[in-house]
Amino acid sequence: MYTASEINDGEVSLKKWEKVLFSDFDATLKNKDRPFPCIFGVNGYKRDMLRFSFYENITALNLAKDLVHYCENYKSYGKQTSFVVFEQPKEIKTIEEYRNKFWNLLNDLSKLDNKPWSKVLPENLDDPAWEFCFHGEPMFIVCNTPAHVNRLSRRSPGFMLTIQPRWVFDDLLDTEIKANNAFSTVTKRLEPYDIASKSPFLGKYGDAHNREYTQYFLDDGEDKKLSCPFHKMEREESNVNLEPEHEKVI
């Protein structure tokens, strides 16, 4: 797990594909002529609050180990932190295949989780207060793929995840005025950024008609209502050691 400053200063050795994906991410968030819609991500990146990991193949097991480390340390990284996960680019798949890959990954992560589901979160997806939870931490997750060609805010050269702890939004969106202002700003930046129209599933956390899971993986402009893809079942107690093998102090 690395900081942007470590990567940009050459303090870590990256493979070529890792350098290319990070360079693409860097250019996207620094673009002043075409500002990226997520203002929280842009501000967090400018302040070196984001953390990055690279995987040839993202699996629940290898992601879980880094995610445990992130969950235990993210409050020391800064109030607008995110964990960005890159997978080595491969043959481009369909939107539906990436969607299945994403939700299967979350299902598998949940099965590996050694901590109970947060008591403050409902387990039913069809609830405006639902959020994915891992290691006791509620989190908002965004998936980007190379198959997104019309919804460019969700496009990446490879399969990519951005994981934001709900804690990040506690102060930023804790009043109706703050939430409305932030939502308005993101919407204004989103409209000229994407070819596709703004998804009707984008909404504010806690609103009666909003469902967080519908925002995690957006389609490429079809805006179809999809059935619940995440099935949280009774989990057998996991004996998998999720402690990072080589924990790095950042």
JSON list of C-alpha atoms in Angstrom, two decimals:
[
{"chain": "A", "resi": 1, "resn": "MET", "atom": "CA", "xyz": [0.00, 0.00, 0.00]},
{"chain": "A", "resi": 2, "resn": "TYR", "atom": "CA", "xyz": [1.51, 3.29, -1.14]},
{"chain": "A", "resi": 3, "resn": "THR", "atom": "CA", "xyz": [0.93, 7.03, -0.99]},
{"chain": "A", "resi": 4, "resn": "ALA", "atom": "CA", "xyz": [0.88, 9.17, -4.11]},
{"chain": "A", "resi": 5, "resn": "SER", "atom": "CA", "xyz": [3.97, 11.06, -2.93]},
{"chain": "A", "resi": 6, "resn": "GLU", "atom": "CA", "xyz": [5.92, 7.81, -2.56]},
{"chain": "A", "resi": 7, "resn": "ILE", "atom": "CA", "xyz": [5.01, 6.83, -6.11]},
{"chain": "A", "resi": 8, "resn": "ASN", "atom": "CA", "xyz": [5.63, 10.26, -7.64]},
{"chain": "A", "resi": 9, "resn": "ASP", "atom": "CA", "xyz": [8.95, 10.65, -5.82]},
{"chain": "A", "resi": 10, "resn": "GLY", "atom": "CA", "xyz": [10.19, 7.27, -7.04]},
{"chain": "A", "resi": 11, "resn": "GLU", "atom": "CA", "xyz": [10.42, 5.82, -3.53]},
{"chain": "A", "resi": 12, "resn": "VAL", "atom": "CA", "xyz": [8.74, 2.59, -4.64]},
{"chain": "A", "resi": 13, "resn": "SER", "atom": "CA", "xyz": [9.49, 0.34, -7.60]},
{"chain": "A", "resi": 14, "resn": "LEU", "atom": "CA", "xyz": [6.47, -0.21, -9.81]},
{"chain": "A", "resi": 15, "resn": "LYS", "atom": "CA", "xyz": [5.97, -2.42, -12.83]},
{"chain": "A", "resi": 16, "resn": "LYS", "atom": "CA", "xyz": [5.24, -0.73, -16.13]},
{"chain": "A", "resi": 17, "resn": "TRP", "atom": "CA", "xyz": [1.51, -1.45, -16.06]},
{"chain": "A", "resi": 18, "resn": "GLU", "atom": "CA", "xyz": [1.32, -0.09, -12.51]},
{"chain": "A", "resi": 19, "resn": "LYS", "atom": "CA", "xyz": [3.06, 3.12, -13.55]},
{"chain": "A", "resi": 20, "resn": "VAL", "atom": "CA", "xyz": [0.74, 3.56, -16.54]},
{"chain": "A", "resi": 21, "resn": "LEU", "atom": "CA", "xyz": [-2.45, 3.05, -14.49]},
{"chain": "A", "resi": 22, "resn": "PHE", "atom": "CA", "xyz": [-1.27, 5.38, -11.77]},
{"chain": "A", "resi": 23, "resn": "SER", "atom": "CA", "xyz": [-0.23, 7.99, -14.33]},
{"chain": "A", "resi": 24, "resn": "ASP", "atom": "CA", "xyz": [-3.70, 7.81, -15.88]},
{"chain": "A", "resi": 25, "resn": "PHE", "atom": "CA", "xyz": [-5.30, 8.22, -12.45]},
{"chain": "A", "resi": 26, "resn": "ASP", "atom": "CA", "xyz": [-2.97, 11.12, -11.63]},
{"chain": "A", "resi": 27, "resn": "ALA", "atom": "CA", "xyz": [-3.79, 12.93, -14.88]},
{"chain": "A", "resi": 28, "resn": "THR", "atom": "CA", "xyz": [-7.52, 12.42, -14.36]},
{"chain": "A", "resi": 29, "resn": "LEU", "atom": "CA", "xyz": [-7.62, 13.91, -10.88]},
{"chain": "A", "resi": 30, "resn": "LYS", "atom": "CA", "xyz": [-5.26, 16.78, -11.71]},
{"chain": "A", "resi": 31, "resn": "ASN", "atom": "CA", "xyz": [-7.07, 17.87, -14.89]},
{"chain": "A", "resi": 32, "resn": "LYS", "atom": "CA", "xyz": [-8.13, 21.49, -14.38]},
{"chain": "A", "resi": 33, "resn": "ASP", "atom": "CA", "xyz": [-9.72, 21.89, -17.82]},
{"chain": "A", "resi": 34, "resn": "ARG", "atom": "CA", "xyz": [-11.97, 18.89, -17.28]},
{"chain": "A", "resi": 35, "resn": "PRO", "atom": "CA", "xyz": [-12.31, 18.51, -13.50]},
{"chain": "A", "resi": 36, "resn": "PHE", "atom": "CA", "xyz": [-13.16, 15.10, -12.15]},
{"chain": "A", "resi": 37, "resn": "PRO", "atom": "CA", "xyz": [-16.65, 15.09, -10.58]},
{"chain": "A", "resi": 38, "resn": "CYS", "atom": "CA", "xyz": [-15.77, 13.64, -7.16]},
{"chain": "A", "resi": 39, "resn": "ILE", "atom": "CA", "xyz": [-14.52, 16.70, -5.29]},
{"chain": "A", "resi": 40, "resn": "PHE", "atom": "CA", "xyz": [-13.74, 14.65, -2.18]},
{"chain": "A", "resi": 41, "resn": "GLY", "atom": "CA", "xyz": [-11.44, 12.34, -4.13]},
{"chain": "A", "resi": 42, "resn": "VAL", "atom": "CA", "xyz": [-9.72, 15.25, -5.87]},
{"chain": "A", "resi": 43, "resn": "ASN", "atom": "CA", "xyz": [-9.12, 17.11, -2.60]},
{"chain": "A", "resi": 44, "resn": "GLY", "atom": "CA", "xyz": [-7.91, 13.97, -0.86]},
{"chain": "A", "resi": 45, "resn": "TYR", "atom": "CA", "xyz": [-5.48, 13.26, -3.67]},
{"chain": "A", "resi": 46, "resn": "LYS", "atom": "CA", "xyz": [-4.06, 16.79, -3.58]},
{"chain": "A", "resi": 47, "resn": "ARG", "atom": "CA", "xyz": [-3.41, 16.39, 0.15]},
{"chain": "A", "resi": 48, "resn": "ASP", "atom": "CA", "xyz": [-1.79, 12.96, -0.21]},
{"chain": "A", "resi": 49, "resn": "MET", "atom": "CA", "xyz": [-4.52, 11.26, 1.82]},
{"chain": "A", "resi": 50, "resn": "LEU", "atom": "CA", "xyz": [-5.22, 8.45, -0.64]},
{"chain": "A", "resi": 51, "resn": "ARG", "atom": "CA", "xyz": [-3.65, 4.99, -0.49]},
{"chain": "A", "resi": 52, "resn": "PHE", "atom": "CA", "xyz": [-2.99, 2.73, -3.47]},
{"chain": "A", "resi": 53, "resn": "SER", "atom": "CA", "xyz": [-2.51, -0.99, -4.06]},
{"chain": "A", "resi": 54, "resn": "PHE", "atom": "CA", "xyz": [-1.89, -2.96, -7.25]},
{"chain": "A", "resi": 55, "resn": "TYR", "atom": "CA", "xyz": [-2.81, -6.57, -8.01]},
{"chain": "A", "resi": 56, "resn": "GLU", "atom": "CA", "xyz": [-2.32, -8.76, -11.05]},
{"chain": "A", "resi": 57, "resn": "ASN", "atom": "CA", "xyz": [-5.66, -10.29, -10.06]},
{"chain": "A", "resi": 58, "resn": "ILE", "atom": "CA", "xyz": [-7.90, -8.86, -7.38]},
{"chain": "A", "resi": 59, "resn": "THR", "atom": "CA", "xyz": [-9.23, -11.61, -5.16]},
{"chain": "A", "resi": 60, "resn": "ALA", "atom": "CA", "xyz": [-11.11, -11.33, -1.90]},
{"chain": "A", "resi": 61, "resn": "LEU", "atom": "CA", "xyz": [-8.19, -12.85, -0.02]},
{"chain": "A", "resi": 62, "resn": "ASN", "atom": "CA", "xyz": [-5.44, -10.54, -1.24]},
{"chain": "A", "resi": 63, "resn": "LEU", "atom": "CA", "xyz": [-7.69, -7.47, -1.04]},
{"chain": "A", "resi": 64, "resn": "ALA", "atom": "CA", "xyz": [-8.92, -8.39, 2.45]},
{"chain": "A", "resi": 65, "resn": "LYS", "atom": "CA", "xyz": [-5.43, -8.31, 3.93]},
{"chain": "A", "resi": 66, "resn": "ASP", "atom": "CA", "xyz": [-4.75, -4.79, 2.64]},
{"chain": "A", "resi": 67, "resn": "LEU", "atom": "CA", "xyz": [-8.27, -3.66, 3.50]},
{"chain": "A", "resi": 68, "resn": "VAL", "atom": "CA", "xyz": [-7.86, -4.77, 7.12]},
{"chain": "A", "resi": 69, "resn": "HIS", "atom": "CA", "xyz": [-4.69, -2.68, 7.34]},
{"chain": "A", "resi": 70, "resn": "TYR", "atom": "CA", "xyz": [-6.47, 0.28, 5.76]},
{"chain": "A", "resi": 71, "resn": "CYS", "atom": "CA", "xyz": [-9.48, -0.01, 8.07]},
{"chain": "A", "resi": 72, "resn": "GLU", "atom": "CA", "xyz": [-7.22, -0.01, 11.11]},
{"chain": "A", "resi": 73, "resn": "ASN", "atom": "CA", "xyz": [-5.24, 3.05, 10.02]},
{"chain": "A", "resi": 74, "resn": "TYR", "atom": "CA", "xyz": [-7.36, 5.23, 7.71]},
{"chain": "A", "resi": 75, "resn": "LYS", "atom": "CA", "xyz": [-8.18, 7.87, 10.33]},
{"chain": "A", "resi": 76, "resn": "SER", "atom": "CA", "xyz": [-4.49, 8.73, 10.49]},
{"chain": "A", "resi": 77, "resn": "TYR", "atom": "CA", "xyz": [-4.36, 9.34, 6.72]},
{"chain": "A", "resi": 78, "resn": "GLY", "atom": "CA", "xyz": [-6.66, 12.36, 6.63]},
{"chain": "A", "resi": 79, "resn": "LYS", "atom": "CA", "xyz": [-10.34, 13.24, 6.59]},
{"chain": "A", "resi": 80, "resn": "GLN", "atom": "CA", "xyz": [-10.72, 12.83, 2.81]},
{"chain": "A", "resi": 81, "resn": "THR", "atom": "CA", "xyz": [-8.92, 9.53, 2.45]},
{"chain": "A", "resi": 82, "resn": "SER", "atom": "CA", "xyz": [-9.79, 6.72, 0.03]},
{"chain": "A", "resi": 83, "resn": "PHE", "atom": "CA", "xyz": [-8.25, 3.35, -0.78]},
{"chain": "A", "resi": 84, "resn": "VAL", "atom": "CA", "xyz": [-7.75, 2.91, -4.54]},
{"chain": "A", "resi": 85, "resn": "VAL", "atom": "CA", "xyz": [-7.26, -0.60, -5.87]},
{"chain": "A", "resi": 86, "resn": "PHE", "atom": "CA", "xyz": [-5.92, -1.30, -9.36]},
{"chain": "A", "resi": 87, "resn": "GLU", "atom": "CA", "xyz": [-5.98, -4.60, -11.27]},
{"chain": "A", "resi": 88, "resn": "GLN", "atom": "CA", "xyz": [-3.63, -5.31, -14.16]},
{"chain": "A", "resi": 89, "resn": "PRO", "atom": "CA", "xyz": [-5.47, -4.62, -17.44]},
{"chain": "A", "resi": 90, "resn": "LYS", "atom": "CA", "xyz": [-6.68, -7.67, -19.34]},
{"chain": "A", "resi": 91, "resn": "GLU", "atom": "CA", "xyz": [-8.96, -8.40, -22.26]},
{"chain": "A", "resi": 92, "resn": "ILE", "atom": "CA", "xyz": [-11.94, -6.08, -21.95]},
{"chain": "A", "resi": 93, "resn": "LYS", "atom": "CA", "xyz": [-15.13, -7.76, -20.77]},
{"chain": "A", "resi": 94, "resn": "THR", "atom": "CA", "xyz": [-18.77, -6.70, -20.87]},
{"chain": "A", "resi": 95, "resn": "ILE", "atom": "CA", "xyz": [-20.39, -4.39, -18.33]},
{"chain": "A", "resi": 96, "resn": "GLU", "atom": "CA", "xyz": [-22.40, -7.33, -17.01]},
{"chain": "A", "resi": 97, "resn": "GLU", "atom": "CA", "xyz": [-19.28, -9.47, -16.55]},
{"chain": "A", "resi": 98, "resn": "TYR", "atom": "CA", "xyz": [-17.57, -6.69, -14.62]},
{"chain": "A", "resi": 99, "resn": "ARG", "atom": "CA", "xyz": [-20.69, -6.16, -12.55]},
{"chain": "A", "resi": 100, "resn": "ASN", "atom": "CA", "xyz": [-20.77, -9.84, -11.60]},
{"chain": "A", "resi": 101, "resn": "LYS", "atom": "CA", "xyz": [-17.06, -9.75, -10.81]},
{"chain": "A", "resi": 102, "resn": "PHE", "atom": "CA", "xyz": [-17.56, -6.75, -8.53]},
{"chain": "A", "resi": 103, "resn": "TRP", "atom": "CA", "xyz": [-20.46, -8.17, -6.54]},
{"chain": "A", "resi": 104, "resn": "ASN", "atom": "CA", "xyz": [-18.89, -11.61, -6.29]},
{"chain": "A", "resi": 105, "resn": "LEU", "atom": "CA", "xyz": [-15.83, -9.91, -4.84]},
{"chain": "A", "resi": 106, "resn": "LEU", "atom": "CA", "xyz": [-17.91, -8.13, -2.19]},
{"chain": "A", "resi": 107, "resn": "ASN", "atom": "CA", "xyz": [-19.74, -11.34, -1.35]},
{"chain": "A", "resi": 108, "resn": "ASP", "atom": "CA", "xyz": [-16.42, -13.16, -0.94]},
{"chain": "A", "resi": 109, "resn": "LEU", "atom": "CA", "xyz": [-15.00, -10.34, 1.16]},
{"chain": "A", "resi": 110, "resn": "SER", "atom": "CA", "xyz": [-17.97, -10.55, 3.48]},
{"chain": "A", "resi": 111, "resn": "LYS", "atom": "CA", "xyz": [-17.45, -14.28, 3.92]},
{"chain": "A", "resi": 112, "resn": "LEU", "atom": "CA", "xyz": [-13.82, -13.68, 4.91]},
{"chain": "A", "resi": 113, "resn": "ASP", "atom": "CA", "xyz": [-14.64, -10.94, 7.38]},
{"chain": "A", "resi": 114, "resn": "ASN", "atom": "CA", "xyz": [-13.61, -11.91, 10.91]},
{"chain": "A", "resi": 115, "resn": "LYS", "atom": "CA", "xyz": [-15.58, -9.10, 12.53]},
{"chain": "A", "resi": 116, "resn": "PRO", "atom": "CA", "xyz": [-19.37, -8.93, 12.86]},
{"chain": "A", "resi": 117, "resn": "TRP", "atom": "CA", "xyz": [-21.48, -6.66, 10.69]},
{"chain": "A", "resi": 118, "resn": "SER", "atom": "CA", "xyz": [-21.68, -3.17, 12.18]},
{"chain": "A", "resi": 119, "resn": "LYS", "atom": "CA", "xyz": [-24.57, -2.85, 14.62]},
{"chain": "A", "resi": 120, "resn": "VAL", "atom": "CA", "xyz": [-25.41, 0.60, 13.26]},
{"chain": "A", "resi": 121, "resn": "LEU", "atom": "CA", "xyz": [-26.03, -0.74, 9.74]},
{"chain": "A", "resi": 122, "resn": "PRO", "atom": "CA", "xyz": [-29.07, -2.68, 8.53]},
{"chain": "A", "resi": 123, "resn": "GLU", "atom": "CA", "xyz": [-28.31, -5.96, 6.78]},
{"chain": "A", "resi": 124, "resn": "ASN", "atom": "CA", "xyz": [-31.12, -5.48, 4.27]},
{"chain": "A", "resi": 125, "resn": "LEU", "atom": "CA", "xyz": [-29.96, -3.76, 1.07]},
{"chain": "A", "resi": 126, "resn": "ASP", "atom": "CA", "xyz": [-33.42, -2.33, 0.49]},
{"chain": "A", "resi": 127, "resn": "ASP", "atom": "CA", "xyz": [-32.88, 0.20, 3.27]},
{"chain": "A", "resi": 128, "resn": "PRO", "atom": "CA", "xyz": [-31.63, 3.78, 2.79]},
{"chain": "A", "resi": 129, "resn": "ALA", "atom": "CA", "xyz": [-29.19, 3.32, 5.69]},
{"chain": "A", "resi": 130, "resn": "TRP", "atom": "CA", "xyz": [-27.52, 0.19, 4.22]},
{"chain": "A", "resi": 131, "resn": "GLU", "atom": "CA", "xyz": [-23.84, 0.37, 3.37]},
{"chain": "A", "resi": 132, "resn": "PHE", "atom": "CA", "xyz": [-21.24, -2.32, 2.74]},
{"chain": "A", "resi": 133, "resn": "CYS", "atom": "CA", "xyz": [-19.29, -3.19, 5.86]},
{"chain": "A", "resi": 134, "resn": "PHE", "atom": "CA", "xyz": [-15.91, -4.85, 6.34]},
{"chain": "A", "resi": 135, "resn": "HIS", "atom": "CA", "xyz": [-13.81, -5.22, 9.50]},
{"chain": "A", "resi": 136, "resn": "GLY", "atom": "CA", "xyz": [-16.54, -3.35, 11.35]},
{"chain": "A", "resi": 137, "resn": "GLU", "atom": "CA", "xyz": [-16.24, -0.30, 9.07]},
{"chain": "A", "resi": 138, "resn": "PRO", "atom": "CA", "xyz": [-19.10, 1.02, 6.90]},
{"chain": "A", "resi": 139, "resn": "MET", "atom": "CA", "xyz": [-17.77, 1.99, 3.47]},
{"chain": "A", "resi": 140, "resn": "PHE", "atom": "CA", "xyz": [-18.89, 3.37, 0.12]},
{"chain": "A", "resi": 141, "resn": "ILE", "atom": "CA", "xyz": [-17.35, 1.56, -2.86]},
{"chain": "A", "resi": 142, "resn": "VAL", "atom": "CA", "xyz": [-17.11, 2.68, -6.48]},
{"chain": "A", "resi": 143, "resn": "CYS", "atom": "CA", "xyz": [-16.15, 0.41, -9.36]},
{"chain": "A", "resi": 144, "resn": "ASN", "atom": "CA", "xyz": [-14.51, 1.64, -12.57]},
{"chain": "A", "resi": 145, "resn": "THR", "atom": "CA", "xyz": [-13.92, -0.50, -15.65]},
{"chain": "A", "resi": 146, "resn": "PRO", "atom": "CA", "xyz": [-12.56, -0.22, -19.21]},
{"chain": "A", "resi": 147, "resn": "ALA", "atom": "CA", "xyz": [-16.01, -1.18, -20.53]},
{"chain": "A", "resi": 148, "resn": "HIS", "atom": "CA", "xyz": [-17.45, 2.17, -19.45]},
{"chain": "A", "resi": 149, "resn": "VAL", "atom": "CA", "xyz": [-17.23, 4.32, -22.59]},
{"chain": "A", "resi": 150, "resn": "ASN", "atom": "CA", "xyz": [-20.23, 6.63, -22.07]},
{"chain": "A", "resi": 151, "resn": "ARG", "atom": "CA", "xyz": [-20.08, 7.04, -18.31]},
{"chain": "A", "resi": 152, "resn": "LEU", "atom": "CA", "xyz": [-16.49, 8.28, -18.30]},
{"chain": "A", "resi": 153, "resn": "SER", "atom": "CA", "xyz": [-16.51, 9.08, -14.59]},
{"chain": "A", "resi": 154, "resn": "ARG", "atom": "CA", "xyz": [-16.61, 5.29, -14.12]},
{"chain": "A", "resi": 155, "resn": "ARG", "atom": "CA", "xyz": [-13.96, 4.48, -16.72]},
{"chain": "A", "resi": 156, "resn": "SER", "atom": "CA", "xyz": [-10.48, 3.12, -16.01]},
{"chain": "A", "resi": 157, "resn": "PRO", "atom": "CA", "xyz": [-7.90, 1.26, -18.13]},
{"chain": "A", "resi": 158, "resn": "GLY", "atom": "CA", "xyz": [-8.40, -1.74, -15.85]},
{"chain": "A", "resi": 159, "resn": "PHE", "atom": "CA", "xyz": [-10.80, -3.01, -13.20]},
{"chain": "A", "resi": 160, "resn": "MET", "atom": "CA", "xyz": [-10.52, -0.50, -10.34]},
{"chain": "A", "resi": 161, "resn": "LEU", "atom": "CA", "xyz": [-12.12, 0.04, -6.94]},
{"chain": "A", "resi": 162, "resn": "THR", "atom": "CA", "xyz": [-12.27, 3.17, -4.83]},
{"chain": "A", "resi": 163, "resn": "ILE", "atom": "CA", "xyz": [-13.15, 2.48, -1.21]},
{"chain": "A", "resi": 164, "resn": "GLN", "atom": "CA", "xyz": [-14.24, 5.36, 1.02]},
{"chain": "A", "resi": 165, "resn": "PRO", "atom": "CA", "xyz": [-15.00, 4.87, 4.72]},
{"chain": "A", "resi": 166, "resn": "ARG", "atom": "CA", "xyz": [-18.36, 6.33, 5.75]},
{"chain": "A", "resi": 167, "resn": "TRP", "atom": "CA", "xyz": [-16.34, 8.29, 8.35]},
{"chain": "A", "resi": 168, "resn": "VAL", "atom": "CA", "xyz": [-15.05, 10.47, 5.51]},
{"chain": "A", "resi": 169, "resn": "PHE", "atom": "CA", "xyz": [-18.53, 11.88, 4.98]},
{"chain": "A", "resi": 170, "resn": "ASP", "atom": "CA", "xyz": [-19.49, 12.38, 8.61]},
{"chain": "A", "resi": 171, "resn": "ASP", "atom": "CA", "xyz": [-18.39, 16.02, 8.74]},
{"chain": "A", "resi": 172, "resn": "LEU", "atom": "CA", "xyz": [-18.66, 16.79, 5.04]},
{"chain": "A", "resi": 173, "resn": "LEU", "atom": "CA", "xyz": [-22.31, 15.77, 4.73]},
{"chain": "A", "resi": 174, "resn": "ASP", "atom": "CA", "xyz": [-23.55, 15.99, 8.32]},
{"chain": "A", "resi": 175, "resn": "THR", "atom": "CA", "xyz": [-26.12, 18.73, 7.64]},
{"chain": "A", "resi": 176, "resn": "GLU", "atom": "CA", "xyz": [-28.76, 19.10, 4.95]},
{"chain": "A", "resi": 177, "resn": "ILE", "atom": "CA", "xyz": [-27.10, 22.28, 3.66]},
{"chain": "A", "resi": 178, "resn": "LYS", "atom": "CA", "xyz": [-23.66, 20.62, 3.36]},
{"chain": "A", "resi": 179, "resn": "ALA", "atom": "CA", "xyz": [-25.13, 17.54, 1.69]},
{"chain": "A", "resi": 180, "resn": "ASN", "atom": "CA", "xyz": [-27.14, 19.58, -0.81]},
{"chain": "A", "resi": 181, "resn": "ASN", "atom": "CA", "xyz": [-24.17, 21.80, -1.67]},
{"chain": "A", "resi": 182, "resn": "ALA", "atom": "CA", "xyz": [-21.86, 18.83, -2.18]},
{"chain": "A", "resi": 183, "resn": "PHE", "atom": "CA", "xyz": [-24.42, 16.94, -4.26]},
{"chain": "A", "resi": 184, "resn": "SER", "atom": "CA", "xyz": [-25.04, 20.04, -6.38]},
{"chain": "A", "resi": 185, "resn": "THR", "atom": "CA", "xyz": [-21.32, 20.57, -7.00]},
{"chain": "A", "resi": 186, "resn": "VAL", "atom": "CA", "xyz": [-20.74, 16.95, -8.01]},
{"chain": "A", "resi": 187, "resn": "THR", "atom": "CA", "xyz": [-23.78, 17.03, -10.32]},
{"chain": "A", "resi": 188, "resn": "LYS", "atom": "CA", "xyz": [-22.59, 20.20, -12.04]},
{"chain": "A", "resi": 189, "resn": "ARG", "atom": "CA", "xyz": [-19.19, 18.63, -12.71]},
{"chain": "A", "resi": 190, "resn": "LEU", "atom": "CA", "xyz": [-20.70, 15.31, -13.72]},
{"chain": "A", "resi": 191, "resn": "GLU", "atom": "CA", "xyz": [-23.01, 16.55, -16.47]},
{"chain": "A", "resi": 192, "resn": "PRO", "atom": "CA", "xyz": [-20.28, 17.79, -18.86]},
{"chain": "A", "resi": 193, "resn": "TYR", "atom": "CA", "xyz": [-17.90, 14.99, -17.87]},
{"chain": "A", "resi": 194, "resn": "ASP", "atom": "CA", "xyz": [-19.96, 12.00, -18.98]},
{"chain": "A", "resi": 195, "resn": "ILE", "atom": "CA", "xyz": [-21.47, 11.26, -22.37]},
{"chain": "A", "resi": 196, "resn": "ALA", "atom": "CA", "xyz": [-24.26, 9.42, -20.57]},
{"chain": "A", "resi": 197, "resn": "SER", "atom": "CA", "xyz": [-26.81, 11.40, -18.59]},
{"chain": "A", "resi": 198, "resn": "LYS", "atom": "CA", "xyz": [-26.53, 11.45, -14.81]},
{"chain": "A", "resi": 199, "resn": "SER", "atom": "CA", "xyz": [-27.70, 8.15, -13.43]},
{"chain": "A", "resi": 200, "resn": "PRO", "atom": "CA", "xyz": [-31.08, 8.27, -11.67]},
{"chain": "A", "resi": 201, "resn": "PHE", "atom": "CA", "xyz": [-29.57, 5.99, -9.00]},
{"chain": "A", "resi": 202, "resn": "LEU", "atom": "CA", "xyz": [-27.19, 8.64, -7.72]},
{"chain": "A", "resi": 203, "resn": "GLY", "atom": "CA", "xyz": [-28.57, 10.05, -4.49]},
{"chain": "A", "resi": 204, "resn": "LYS", "atom": "CA", "xyz": [-27.84, 11.18, -0.97]},
{"chain": "A", "resi": 205, "resn": "TYR", "atom": "CA", "xyz": [-27.17, 8.66, 1.76]},
{"chain": "A", "resi": 206, "resn": "GLY", "atom": "CA", "xyz": [-30.12, 8.26, 4.08]},
{"chain": "A", "resi": 207, "resn": "ASP", "atom": "CA", "xyz": [-32.75, 9.69, 1.72]},
{"chain": "A", "resi": 208, "resn": "ALA", "atom": "CA", "xyz": [-35.88, 7.54, 1.80]},
{"chain": "A", "resi": 209, "resn": "HIS", "atom": "CA", "xyz": [-35.72, 6.72, -1.92]},
{"chain": "A", "resi": 210, "resn": "ASN", "atom": "CA", "xyz": [-31.95, 6.28, -2.14]},
{"chain": "A", "resi": 211, "resn": "ARG", "atom": "CA", "xyz": [-30.29, 2.86, -2.15]},
{"chain": "A", "resi": 212, "resn": "GLU", "atom": "CA", "xyz": [-26.52, 2.94, -1.76]},
{"chain": "A", "resi": 213, "resn": "TYR", "atom": "CA", "xyz": [-25.84, -0.38, -3.48]},
{"chain": "A", "resi": 214, "resn": "THR", "atom": "CA", "xyz": [-27.28, 0.92, -6.76]},
{"chain": "A", "resi": 215, "resn": "GLN", "atom": "CA", "xyz": [-24.50, 3.54, -6.87]},
{"chain": "A", "resi": 216, "resn": "TYR", "atom": "CA", "xyz": [-21.59, 1.16, -6.33]},
{"chain": "A", "resi": 217, "resn": "PHE", "atom": "CA", "xyz": [-21.59, -0.21, -9.86]},
{"chain": "A", "resi": 218, "resn": "LEU", "atom": "CA", "xyz": [-23.33, 1.96, -12.46]},
{"chain": "A", "resi": 219, "resn": "ASP", "atom": "CA", "xyz": [-24.01, 0.73, -15.97]},
{"chain": "A", "resi": 220, "resn": "ASP", "atom": "CA", "xyz": [-22.84, 2.61, -19.06]},
{"chain": "A", "resi": 221, "resn": "GLY", "atom": "CA", "xyz": [-25.96, 4.68, -19.57]},
{"chain": "A", "resi": 222, "resn": "GLU", "atom": "CA", "xyz": [-28.83, 2.20, -19.77]},
{"chain": "A", "resi": 223, "resn": "ASP", "atom": "CA", "xyz": [-29.92, 3.00, -16.20]},
{"chain": "A", "resi": 224, "resn": "LYS", "atom": "CA", "xyz": [-31.75, -0.26, -15.71]},
{"chain": "A", "resi": 225, "resn": "LYS", "atom": "CA", "xyz": [-33.16, -1.18, -12.32]},
{"chain": "A", "resi": 226, "resn": "LEU", "atom": "CA", "xyz": [-31.36, -4.37, -11.30]},
{"chain": "A", "resi": 227, "resn": "SER", "atom": "CA", "xyz": [-32.19, -6.91, -8.65]},
{"chain": "A", "resi": 228, "resn": "CYS", "atom": "CA", "xyz": [-30.24, -7.02, -5.40]},
{"chain": "A", "resi": 229, "resn": "PRO", "atom": "CA", "xyz": [-26.84, -8.52, -6.24]},
{"chain": "A", "resi": 230, "resn": "PHE", "atom": "CA", "xyz": [-25.44, -8.87, -2.73]},
{"chain": "A", "resi": 231, "resn": "HIS", "atom": "CA", "xyz": [-26.61, -11.69, -0.51]},
{"chain": "A", "resi": 232, "resn": "LYS", "atom": "CA", "xyz": [-25.34, -11.47, 3.03]},
{"chain": "A", "resi": 233, "resn": "MET", "atom": "CA", "xyz": [-25.79, -14.90, 4.51]},
{"chain": "A", "resi": 234, "resn": "GLU", "atom": "CA", "xyz": [-24.95, -16.43, 7.86]},
{"chain": "A", "resi": 235, "resn": "ARG", "atom": "CA", "xyz": [-21.18, -16.70, 7.73]},
{"chain": "A", "resi": 236, "resn": "GLU", "atom": "CA", "xyz": [-19.14, -19.50, 9.11]},
{"chain": "A", "resi": 237, "resn": "GLU", "atom": "CA", "xyz": [-16.50, -18.13, 11.42]},
{"chain": "A", "resi": 238, "resn": "SER", "atom": "CA", "xyz": [-13.46, -17.43, 9.27]},
{"chain": "A", "resi": 239, "resn": "ASN", "atom": "CA", "xyz": [-10.12, -18.82, 10.35]},
{"chain": "A", "resi": 240, "resn": "VAL", "atom": "CA", "xyz": [-8.23, -17.01, 7.60]},
{"chain": "A", "resi": 241, "resn": "ASN", "atom": "CA", "xyz": [-5.38, -14.84, 8.87]},
{"chain": "A", "resi": 242, "resn": "LEU", "atom": "CA", "xyz": [-5.97, -11.41, 7.37]},
{"chain": "A", "resi": 243, "resn": "GLU", "atom": "CA", "xyz": [-3.01, -9.71, 9.00]},
{"chain": "A", "resi": 244, "resn": "PRO", "atom": "CA", "xyz": [-0.73, -8.20, 6.32]},
{"chain": "A", "resi": 245, "resn": "GLU", "atom": "CA", "xyz": [2.36, -10.35, 5.79]},
{"chain": "A", "resi": 246, "resn": "HIS", "atom": "CA", "xyz": [4.61, -7.32, 5.42]},
{"chain": "A", "resi": 247, "resn": "GLU", "atom": "CA", "xyz": [2.87, -4.47, 7.18]},
{"chain": "A", "resi": 248, "resn": "LYS", "atom": "CA", "xyz": [4.18, -1.13, 6.09]},
{"chain": "A", "resi": 249, "resn": "VAL", "atom": "CA", "xyz": [4.12, 1.92, 8.29]},
{"chain": "A", "resi": 250, "resn": "ILE", "atom": "CA", "xyz": [3.23, 4.95, 6.19]}
]
